[in-house]
Coordinates of C-alpha atoms in Angstrom, one line a residue:
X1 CA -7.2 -10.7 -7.6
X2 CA -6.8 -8.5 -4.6
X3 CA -5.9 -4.7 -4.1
X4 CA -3.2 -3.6 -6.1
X5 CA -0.9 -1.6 -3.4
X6 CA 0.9 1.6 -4.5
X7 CA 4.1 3.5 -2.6
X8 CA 3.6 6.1 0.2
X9 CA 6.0 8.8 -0.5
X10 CA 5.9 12.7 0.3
X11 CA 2.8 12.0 2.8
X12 CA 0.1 10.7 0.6
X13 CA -0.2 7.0 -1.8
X14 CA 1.3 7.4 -5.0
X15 CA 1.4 4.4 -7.9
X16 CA 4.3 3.4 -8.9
X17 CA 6.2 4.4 -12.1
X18 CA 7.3 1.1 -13.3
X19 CA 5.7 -1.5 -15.3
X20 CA 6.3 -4.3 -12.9
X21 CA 4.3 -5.9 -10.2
X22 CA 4.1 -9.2 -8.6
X23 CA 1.6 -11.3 -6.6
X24 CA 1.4 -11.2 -2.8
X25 CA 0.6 -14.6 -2.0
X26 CA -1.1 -15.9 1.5
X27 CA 0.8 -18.8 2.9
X28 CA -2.3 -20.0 4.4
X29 CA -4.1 -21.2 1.1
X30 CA -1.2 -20.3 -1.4
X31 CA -3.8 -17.7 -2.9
X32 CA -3.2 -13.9 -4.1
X33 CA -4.6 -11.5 -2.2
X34 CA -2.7 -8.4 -3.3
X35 CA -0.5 -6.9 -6.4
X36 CA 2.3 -4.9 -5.7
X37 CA 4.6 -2.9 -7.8
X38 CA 8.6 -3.0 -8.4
X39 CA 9.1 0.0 -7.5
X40 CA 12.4 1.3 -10.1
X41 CA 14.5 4.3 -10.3
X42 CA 12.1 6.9 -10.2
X43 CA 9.8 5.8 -7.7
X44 CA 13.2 5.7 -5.3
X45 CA 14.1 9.0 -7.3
X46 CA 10.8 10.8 -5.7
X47 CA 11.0 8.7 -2.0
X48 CA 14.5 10.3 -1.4
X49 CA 14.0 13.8 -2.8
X50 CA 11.0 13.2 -0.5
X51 CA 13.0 12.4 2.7
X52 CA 15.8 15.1 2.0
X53 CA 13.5 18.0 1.6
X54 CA 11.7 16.7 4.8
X55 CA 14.9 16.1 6.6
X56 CA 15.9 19.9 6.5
X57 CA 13.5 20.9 8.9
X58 CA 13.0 17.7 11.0
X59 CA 16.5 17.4 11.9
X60 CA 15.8 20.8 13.6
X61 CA 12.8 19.7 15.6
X62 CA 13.3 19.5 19.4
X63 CA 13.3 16.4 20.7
X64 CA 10.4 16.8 23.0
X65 CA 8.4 17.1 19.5
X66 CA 9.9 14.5 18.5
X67 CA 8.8 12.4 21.1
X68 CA 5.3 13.9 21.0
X69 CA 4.8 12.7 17.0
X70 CA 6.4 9.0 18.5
X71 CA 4.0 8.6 21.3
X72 CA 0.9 9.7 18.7
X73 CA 2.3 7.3 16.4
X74 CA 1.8 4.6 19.1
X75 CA -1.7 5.7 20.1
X76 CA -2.6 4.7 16.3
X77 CA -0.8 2.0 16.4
X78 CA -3.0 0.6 19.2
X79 CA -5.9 2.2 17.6
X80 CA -5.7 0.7 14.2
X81 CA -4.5 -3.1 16.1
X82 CA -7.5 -4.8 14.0
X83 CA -6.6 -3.1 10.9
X84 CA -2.8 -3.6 11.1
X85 CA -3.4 -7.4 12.8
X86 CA -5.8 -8.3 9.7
X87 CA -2.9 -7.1 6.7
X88 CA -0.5 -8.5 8.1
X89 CA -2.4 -12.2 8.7
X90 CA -3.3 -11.6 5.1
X91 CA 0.7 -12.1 4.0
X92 CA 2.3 -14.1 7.0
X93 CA -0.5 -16.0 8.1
X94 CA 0.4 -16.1 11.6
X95 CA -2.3 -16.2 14.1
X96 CA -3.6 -13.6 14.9
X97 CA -3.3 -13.5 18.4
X98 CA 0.3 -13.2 17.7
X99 CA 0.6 -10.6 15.7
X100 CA -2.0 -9.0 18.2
X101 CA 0.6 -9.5 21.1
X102 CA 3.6 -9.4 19.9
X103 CA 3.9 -6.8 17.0
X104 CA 1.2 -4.7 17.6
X105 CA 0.9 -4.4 21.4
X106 CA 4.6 -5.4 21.7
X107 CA 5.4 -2.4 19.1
X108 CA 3.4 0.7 20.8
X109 CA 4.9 -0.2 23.5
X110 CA 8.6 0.0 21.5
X111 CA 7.7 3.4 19.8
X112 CA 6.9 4.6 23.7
X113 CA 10.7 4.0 24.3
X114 CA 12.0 5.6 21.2
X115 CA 9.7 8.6 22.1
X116 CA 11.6 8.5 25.5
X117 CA 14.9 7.6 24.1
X118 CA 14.7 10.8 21.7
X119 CA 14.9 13.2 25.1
X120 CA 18.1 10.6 26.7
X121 CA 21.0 11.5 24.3
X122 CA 24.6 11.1 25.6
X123 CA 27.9 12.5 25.7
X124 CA 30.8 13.6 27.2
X125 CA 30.2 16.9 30.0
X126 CA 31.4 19.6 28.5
X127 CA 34.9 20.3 30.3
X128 CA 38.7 22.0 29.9
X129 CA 40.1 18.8 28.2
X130 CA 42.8 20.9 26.8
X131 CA 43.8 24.2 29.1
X132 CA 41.9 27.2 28.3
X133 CA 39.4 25.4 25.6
X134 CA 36.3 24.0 26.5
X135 CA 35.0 21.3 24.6
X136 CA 31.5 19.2 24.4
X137 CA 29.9 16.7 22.2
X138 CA 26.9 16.9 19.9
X139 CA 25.0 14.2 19.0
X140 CA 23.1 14.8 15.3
X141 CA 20.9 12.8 12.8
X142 CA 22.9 11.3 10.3
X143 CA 20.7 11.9 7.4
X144 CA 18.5 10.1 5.0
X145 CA 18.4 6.5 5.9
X146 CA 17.9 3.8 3.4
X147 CA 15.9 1.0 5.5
X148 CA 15.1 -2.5 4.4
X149 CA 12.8 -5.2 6.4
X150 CA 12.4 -8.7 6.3
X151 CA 8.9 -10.8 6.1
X152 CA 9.2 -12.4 9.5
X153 CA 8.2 -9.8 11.8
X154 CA 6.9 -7.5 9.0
X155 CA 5.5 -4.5 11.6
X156 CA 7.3 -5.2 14.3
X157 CA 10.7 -5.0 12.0
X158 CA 9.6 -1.6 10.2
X159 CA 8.9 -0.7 13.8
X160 CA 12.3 -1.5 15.0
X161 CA 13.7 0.6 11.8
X162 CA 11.7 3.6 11.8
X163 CA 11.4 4.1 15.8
X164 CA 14.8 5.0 16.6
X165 CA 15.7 6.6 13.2
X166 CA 13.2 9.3 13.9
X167 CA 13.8 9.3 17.3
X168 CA 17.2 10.8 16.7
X169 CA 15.9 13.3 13.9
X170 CA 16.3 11.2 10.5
X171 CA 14.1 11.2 7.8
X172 CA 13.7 7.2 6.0
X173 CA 12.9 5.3 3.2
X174 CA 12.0 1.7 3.6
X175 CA 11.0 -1.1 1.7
X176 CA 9.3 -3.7 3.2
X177 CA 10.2 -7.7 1.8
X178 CA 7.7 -7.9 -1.2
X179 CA 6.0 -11.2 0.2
X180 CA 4.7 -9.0 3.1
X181 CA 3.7 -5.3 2.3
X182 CA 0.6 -4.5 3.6
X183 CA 1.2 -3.8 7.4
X184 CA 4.3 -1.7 6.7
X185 CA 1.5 0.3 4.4
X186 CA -0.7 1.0 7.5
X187 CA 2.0 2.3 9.3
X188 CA 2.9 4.5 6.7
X189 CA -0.4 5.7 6.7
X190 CA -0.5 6.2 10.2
X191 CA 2.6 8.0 10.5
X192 CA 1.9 10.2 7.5
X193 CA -1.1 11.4 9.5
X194 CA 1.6 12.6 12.4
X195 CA 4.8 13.2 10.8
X196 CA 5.2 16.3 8.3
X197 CA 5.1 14.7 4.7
X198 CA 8.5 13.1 3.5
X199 CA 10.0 12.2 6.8
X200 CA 8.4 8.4 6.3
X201 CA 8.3 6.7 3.1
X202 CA 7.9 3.6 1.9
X203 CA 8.5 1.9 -1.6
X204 CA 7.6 -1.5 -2.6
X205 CA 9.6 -3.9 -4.9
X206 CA 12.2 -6.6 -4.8
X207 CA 15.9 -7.3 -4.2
X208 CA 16.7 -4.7 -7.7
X209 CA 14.7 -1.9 -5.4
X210 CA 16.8 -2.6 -2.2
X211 CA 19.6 -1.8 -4.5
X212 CA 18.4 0.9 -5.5
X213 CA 17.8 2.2 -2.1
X214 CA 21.1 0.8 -0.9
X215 CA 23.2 2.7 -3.6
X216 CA 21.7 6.0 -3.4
X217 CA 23.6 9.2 -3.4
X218 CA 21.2 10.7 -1.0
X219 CA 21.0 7.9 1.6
X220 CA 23.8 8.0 4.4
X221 CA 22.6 5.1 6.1
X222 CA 21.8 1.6 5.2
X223 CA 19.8 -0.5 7.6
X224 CA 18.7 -4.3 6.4
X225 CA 17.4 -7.2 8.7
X226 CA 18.0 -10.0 6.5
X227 CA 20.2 -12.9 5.3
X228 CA 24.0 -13.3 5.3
X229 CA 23.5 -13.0 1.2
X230 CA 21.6 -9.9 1.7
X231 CA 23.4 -8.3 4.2
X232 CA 26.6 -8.7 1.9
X233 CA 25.1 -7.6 -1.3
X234 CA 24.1 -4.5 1.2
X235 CA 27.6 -3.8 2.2
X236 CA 29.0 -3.7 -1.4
X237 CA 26.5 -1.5 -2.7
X238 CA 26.5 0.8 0.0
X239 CA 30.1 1.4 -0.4
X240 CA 31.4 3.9 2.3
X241 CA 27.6 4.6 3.6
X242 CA 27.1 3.5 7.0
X243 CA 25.3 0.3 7.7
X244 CA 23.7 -1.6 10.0
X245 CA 23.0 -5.5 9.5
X246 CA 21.3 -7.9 11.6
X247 CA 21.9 -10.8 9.0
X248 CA 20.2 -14.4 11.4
X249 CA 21.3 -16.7 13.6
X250 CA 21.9 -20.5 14.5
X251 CA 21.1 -20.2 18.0
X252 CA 22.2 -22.9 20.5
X253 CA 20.6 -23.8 23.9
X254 CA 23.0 -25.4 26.5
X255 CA 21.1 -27.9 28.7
X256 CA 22.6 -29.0 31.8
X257 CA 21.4 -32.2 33.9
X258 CA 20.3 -30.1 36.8
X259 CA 17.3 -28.7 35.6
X260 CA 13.8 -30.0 35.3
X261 CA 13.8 -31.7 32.0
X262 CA 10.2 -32.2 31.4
X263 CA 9.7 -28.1 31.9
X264 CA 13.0 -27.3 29.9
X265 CA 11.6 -29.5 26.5
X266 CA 8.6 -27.8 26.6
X267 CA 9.9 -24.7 26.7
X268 CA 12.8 -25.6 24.0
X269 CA 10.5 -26.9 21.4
X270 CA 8.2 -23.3 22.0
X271 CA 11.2 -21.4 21.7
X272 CA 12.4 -23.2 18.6
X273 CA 9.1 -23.2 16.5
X274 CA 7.5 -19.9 17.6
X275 CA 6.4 -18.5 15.0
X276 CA 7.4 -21.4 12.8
X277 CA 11.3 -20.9 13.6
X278 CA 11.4 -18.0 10.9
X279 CA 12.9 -15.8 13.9
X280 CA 16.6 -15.2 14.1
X281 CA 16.9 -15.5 17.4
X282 CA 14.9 -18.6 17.0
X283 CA 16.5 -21.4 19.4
X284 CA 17.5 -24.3 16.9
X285 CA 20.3 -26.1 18.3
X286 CA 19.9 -27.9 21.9
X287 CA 23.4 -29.5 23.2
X288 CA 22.4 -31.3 26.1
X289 CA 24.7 -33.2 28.5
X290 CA 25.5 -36.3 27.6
X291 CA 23.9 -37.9 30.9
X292 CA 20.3 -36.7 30.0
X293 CA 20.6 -37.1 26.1
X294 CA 17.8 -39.9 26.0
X295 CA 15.6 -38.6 28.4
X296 CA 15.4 -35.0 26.9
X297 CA 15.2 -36.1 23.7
X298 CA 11.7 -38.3 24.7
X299 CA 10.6 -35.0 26.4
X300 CA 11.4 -32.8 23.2
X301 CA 9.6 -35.3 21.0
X302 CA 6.8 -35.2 23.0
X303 CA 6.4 -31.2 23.5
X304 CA 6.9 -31.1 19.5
X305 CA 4.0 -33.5 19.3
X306 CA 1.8 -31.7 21.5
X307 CA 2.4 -28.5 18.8
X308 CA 0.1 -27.5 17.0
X309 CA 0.1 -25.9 13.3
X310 CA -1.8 -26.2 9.8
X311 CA -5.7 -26.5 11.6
X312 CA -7.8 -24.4 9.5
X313 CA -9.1 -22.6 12.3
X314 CA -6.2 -20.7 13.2
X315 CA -7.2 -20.2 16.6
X316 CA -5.7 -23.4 17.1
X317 CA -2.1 -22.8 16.0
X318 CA 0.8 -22.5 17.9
X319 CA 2.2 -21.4 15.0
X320 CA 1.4 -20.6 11.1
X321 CA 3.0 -21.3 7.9
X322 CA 5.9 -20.9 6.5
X323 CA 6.2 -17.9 4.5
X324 CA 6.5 -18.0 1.1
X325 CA 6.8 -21.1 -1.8
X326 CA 10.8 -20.8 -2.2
X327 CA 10.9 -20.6 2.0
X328 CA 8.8 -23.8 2.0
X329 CA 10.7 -26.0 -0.5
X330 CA 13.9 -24.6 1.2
X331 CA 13.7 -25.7 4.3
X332 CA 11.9 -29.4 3.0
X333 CA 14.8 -29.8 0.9
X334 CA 17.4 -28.8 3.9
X335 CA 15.4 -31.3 6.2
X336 CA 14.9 -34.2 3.1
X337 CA 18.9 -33.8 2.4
X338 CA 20.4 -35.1 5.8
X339 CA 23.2 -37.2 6.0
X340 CA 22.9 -41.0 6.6
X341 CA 23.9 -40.7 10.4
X342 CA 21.3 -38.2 11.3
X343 CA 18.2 -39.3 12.6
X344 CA 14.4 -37.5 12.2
X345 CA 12.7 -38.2 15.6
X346 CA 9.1 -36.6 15.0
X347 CA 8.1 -34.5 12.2
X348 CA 10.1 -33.3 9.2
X349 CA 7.4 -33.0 6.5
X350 CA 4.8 -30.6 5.4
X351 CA 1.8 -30.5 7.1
X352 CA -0.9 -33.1 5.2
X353 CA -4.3 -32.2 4.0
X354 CA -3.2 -28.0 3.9
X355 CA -3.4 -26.1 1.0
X356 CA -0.6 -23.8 3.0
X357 CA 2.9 -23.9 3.7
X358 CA 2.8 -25.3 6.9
X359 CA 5.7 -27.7 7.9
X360 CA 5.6 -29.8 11.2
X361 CA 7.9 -29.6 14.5
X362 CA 11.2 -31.3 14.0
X363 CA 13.5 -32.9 15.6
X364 CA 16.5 -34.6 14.6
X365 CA 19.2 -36.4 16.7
X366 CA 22.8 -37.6 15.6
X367 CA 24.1 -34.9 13.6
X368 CA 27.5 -33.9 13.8
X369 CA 28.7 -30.0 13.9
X370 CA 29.6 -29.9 10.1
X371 CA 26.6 -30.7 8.8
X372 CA 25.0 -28.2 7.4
X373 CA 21.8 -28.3 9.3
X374 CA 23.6 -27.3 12.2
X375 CA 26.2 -24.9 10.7
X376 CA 23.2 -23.1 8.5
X377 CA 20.4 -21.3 9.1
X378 CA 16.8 -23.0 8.5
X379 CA 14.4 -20.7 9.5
X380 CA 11.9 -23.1 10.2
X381 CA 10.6 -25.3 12.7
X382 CA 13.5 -27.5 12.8
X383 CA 15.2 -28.0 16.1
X384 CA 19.0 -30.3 15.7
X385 CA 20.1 -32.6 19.5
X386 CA 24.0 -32.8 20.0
X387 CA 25.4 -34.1 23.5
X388 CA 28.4 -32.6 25.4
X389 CA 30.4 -34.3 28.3
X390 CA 32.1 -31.1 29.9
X391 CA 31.4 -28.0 29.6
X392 CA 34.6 -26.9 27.6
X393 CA 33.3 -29.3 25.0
X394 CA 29.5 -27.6 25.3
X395 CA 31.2 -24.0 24.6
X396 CA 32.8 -25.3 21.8
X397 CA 29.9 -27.0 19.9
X398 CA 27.6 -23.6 20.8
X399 CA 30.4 -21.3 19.8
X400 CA 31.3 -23.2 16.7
X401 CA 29.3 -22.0 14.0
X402 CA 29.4 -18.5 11.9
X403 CA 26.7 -16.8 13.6
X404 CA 26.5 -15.4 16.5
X405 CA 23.1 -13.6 17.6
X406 CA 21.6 -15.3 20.5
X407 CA 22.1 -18.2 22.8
X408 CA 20.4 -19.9 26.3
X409 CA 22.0 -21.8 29.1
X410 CA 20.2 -24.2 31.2
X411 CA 21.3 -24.8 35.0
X412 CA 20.8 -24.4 38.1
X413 CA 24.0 -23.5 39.0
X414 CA 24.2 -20.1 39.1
X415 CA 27.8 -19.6 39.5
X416 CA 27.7 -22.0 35.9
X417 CA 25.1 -19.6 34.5
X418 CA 27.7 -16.6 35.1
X419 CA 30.6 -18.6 33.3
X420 CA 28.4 -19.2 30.6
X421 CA 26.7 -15.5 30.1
X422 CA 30.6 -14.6 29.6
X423 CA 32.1 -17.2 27.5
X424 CA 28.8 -17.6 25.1
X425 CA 30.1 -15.8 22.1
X426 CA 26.6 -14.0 21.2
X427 CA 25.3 -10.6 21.0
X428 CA 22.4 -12.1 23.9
X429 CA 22.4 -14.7 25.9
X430 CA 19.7 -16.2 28.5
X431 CA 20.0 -18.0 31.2
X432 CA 16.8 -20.3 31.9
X433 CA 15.2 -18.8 28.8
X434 CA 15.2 -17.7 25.4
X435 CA 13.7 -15.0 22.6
X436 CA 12.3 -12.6 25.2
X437 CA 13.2 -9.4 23.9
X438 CA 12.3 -5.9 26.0
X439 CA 12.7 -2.2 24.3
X440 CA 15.3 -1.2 27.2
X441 CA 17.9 -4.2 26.2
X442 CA 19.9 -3.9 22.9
X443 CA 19.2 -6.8 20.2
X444 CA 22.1 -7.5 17.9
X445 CA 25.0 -10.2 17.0
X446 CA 28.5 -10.8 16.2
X447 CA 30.5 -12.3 13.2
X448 CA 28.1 -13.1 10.3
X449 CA 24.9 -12.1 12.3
X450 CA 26.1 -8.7 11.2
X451 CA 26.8 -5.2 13.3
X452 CA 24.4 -2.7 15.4
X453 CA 22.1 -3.1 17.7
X454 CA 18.0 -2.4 17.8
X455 CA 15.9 -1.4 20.4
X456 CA 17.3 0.5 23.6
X457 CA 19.5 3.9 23.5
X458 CA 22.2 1.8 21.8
X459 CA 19.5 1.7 18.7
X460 CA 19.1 5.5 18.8
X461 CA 22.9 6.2 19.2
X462 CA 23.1 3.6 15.3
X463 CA 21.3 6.7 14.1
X464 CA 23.4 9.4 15.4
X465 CA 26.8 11.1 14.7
X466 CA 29.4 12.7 16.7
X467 CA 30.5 15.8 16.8
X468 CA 33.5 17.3 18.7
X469 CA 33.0 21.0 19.4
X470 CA 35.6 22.8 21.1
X471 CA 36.0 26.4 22.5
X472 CA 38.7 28.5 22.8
X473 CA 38.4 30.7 26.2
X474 CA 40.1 33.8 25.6
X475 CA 42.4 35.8 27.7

């Protein structure tokens, strides 16, 4: 049956008030292995009375303790790695050197800039703006946030929420996706071992608990990684709170002729199925000059080949399974559903002989830009080939669809590489590579990939307000 999981809240693990639960499922053998509540109005009731009674006194701590409870927070972080690497392979089924690398090492090292970033907070010098008045700027916590993550990156995301958030003196409340809990719960953990009791808290449930949180009197803030559909039913019922969204992407990669096409395949198709394309950033449109079509196609369908996912010893993955049931038929149906002129070069099915949602590399050639495999996101390990002849036409295809989170250019033309950086209409773009992210560089889109940035001093500023003090000087 597995552990039933309860809400942290006020410091300590408290059950939750409502009735309802539902199964955690592992995408590896489609098995439960936890229950978790739906959290209703009175376990979010208790979680924010929480937060604003612990918000009166941590707004007033100095930052240099607040940097102090970030960078002991990351100690545990690497201390528990086994612990948190284990829940959360439990729920994603990623391997687990992944998780290892890049959410647990990737996210001490994170919570060391926010603990840095709390001491770096900027404004205007104080100066005689107006003759005989001085005036300065304060930066001050907003409040309570209201924080919502998503099942892709389930530590790293609560990472990326909670990290800068504190940083700037807020207190949170954050619900994890209800497909994958149980990392966010060891963090919680963790943190209520540093952090006075209330400034952390986390409450379990569905889309009717993100409501919850989202509408709350008390929260000031709402923060969702998510869908378009989510981030939108976040911005009604937030009303006039403040929000950030990062909502996806359909990220394109321009490939020019110039560059070493064996090398660039290999590193497309690893960019586009890391982590089985369930990344927003994930790189799942390649317009390649028309010159080189064929040739980079043959290398794409061979790196995709090469891949490897849905072994039973997981050691062996380059990538895990997709993450839930209704993720799974989602993206078979989006790939099963293509029109007649598009053509499935290697892959497009489900893994055969697993009990899990794994789904093989993909590629598919043809498509036009109005088909929805290239105007929507997939999240999975889908990759779409279109061809360009100039590169006015390449800036339209990449610039043509409603998202606009990330994007990569391939050349060896640097002065190309510069146009490109400028004209790409994306919150990041690459040149020569893709999906790196670093804690000093802001991550955030444009148009429907939402508003705000994570990570950097950019993500600490989201969680701060300003205020205009000014002085009169006397006689």
């Amino acid at each position: 049956m597995g552990e039933r999981l309860q809400n942290f809240i006020d410091g300590r693990f408290v059950p939750a008030q409502g009735a309802g639960v539902f199964e955690v499922i592992s995408p590896v053998t489609g098995e439960q292995v936890a229950l978790a509540p739906v959290s209703e109005t009175g376990d979010v009731e208790a979680a924010f009375a929480a937060a604003s009674g612990a918000f009166a006194t941590w707004k007033a701590v100095t930052p240099s303790q607040r940097q102090k409870h970030l960078l002991a927070l990351a100690d545990a972080v690497e201390a528990h790695a086994d612990e948190l690497v284990e829940a959360q392979h439990r729920n994603t089924g990623q391997p687990r050197a992944i998780i290892a690398a890049e959410e647990v090492a990737a996210g001490a090292d994170q919570l060391r800039f926010f603990a840095g970033a709390a001491r770096m907070l900027e404004g205007r010098a104080a100066a005689e703006y107006m003759e005989g008045h001085t005036s300065y700027v304060r930066r001050e916590p907003v409040g309570v946030i209201a924080q919502i993550t998503p099942w892709n990156f389930p530590l790293m995301m609560a990472i990326w929420k909670i990290g800068p958030a504190l940083a700037a003196g807020n207190t949170v409340v954050l619900k994890p996706s209800e497909t994958t809990p149980e990392s966010t719960l060891v963090l919680a953990r963790l943190a209520g071992e540093i952090f006075p009791a209330g400034v952390v808290n986390v409450v379990l449930g569905d889309a009717s608990t993100g409501a919850l949180l989202s509408q709350h009197p008390s929260a000031v803030m709402v923060s969702l990684t998510g869908s378009v559909r989510a981030g939108e039913a976040v911005a009604s019922q937030a009303g006039l709170k403040r929000t950030h969204l990062e909502l996806g992407g359909k990220a394109p990669a321009v490939v020019f002729g110039d560059v070493d096409l064996g090398a660039t395949a290999k590193a497309l198709v690893e960019f586009g199925t890391f982590n089985a394309g369930q990344d927003c950033t994930a790189l799942t449109r390649v317009l390649v000059e028309d010159a080189v079509h064929d040739e980079l196609v043959e290398h794409l369908v061979a790196a995709a080949q090469a891949t490897v996912t849905g072994e039973a010893d997981e050691a062996k993955n380059d990538y895990g399974p997709l993450n839930n049931a209704r993720h799974f038929a989602s993206v078979k149906a989006r790939v099963e559903s293509l029109p007649q002129h598009a053509r499935i070069v290697t892959g497009g099915r489900a893994v055969q002989g697993s009990a899990g949602f794994f789904f093989e590399p993909t590629i598919i050639t043809g498509v036009k830009q109005s088909d929805a495999i290239v105007q929507e996101e997939t999240f999975g390990p889908v990759i779409t080939v279109q061809s360009f002849s100039s590169e006015q036409e390449a800036l339209e295809l990449a610039n043509g669809v409603d998202y606009a989170l990330a994007s990569s250019v391939w050349t060896t033309d640097g002065a190309r590489g510069l146009r490109f950086t400028r004209d790409l209409d994306f919150g990041c773009v690459w040149v020569n590579t893709h999906l790196l992210l670093v804690a000093e560089m802001p991550h955030g889109g444009f148009k429907s990939s939402g508003h705000g940035k994570d990570l950097s001093g950019y993500a600490v500023e989201e969680y701060t307000r300003v205020k205009h003090v000014m002085h009169a000087l006397g006689a």
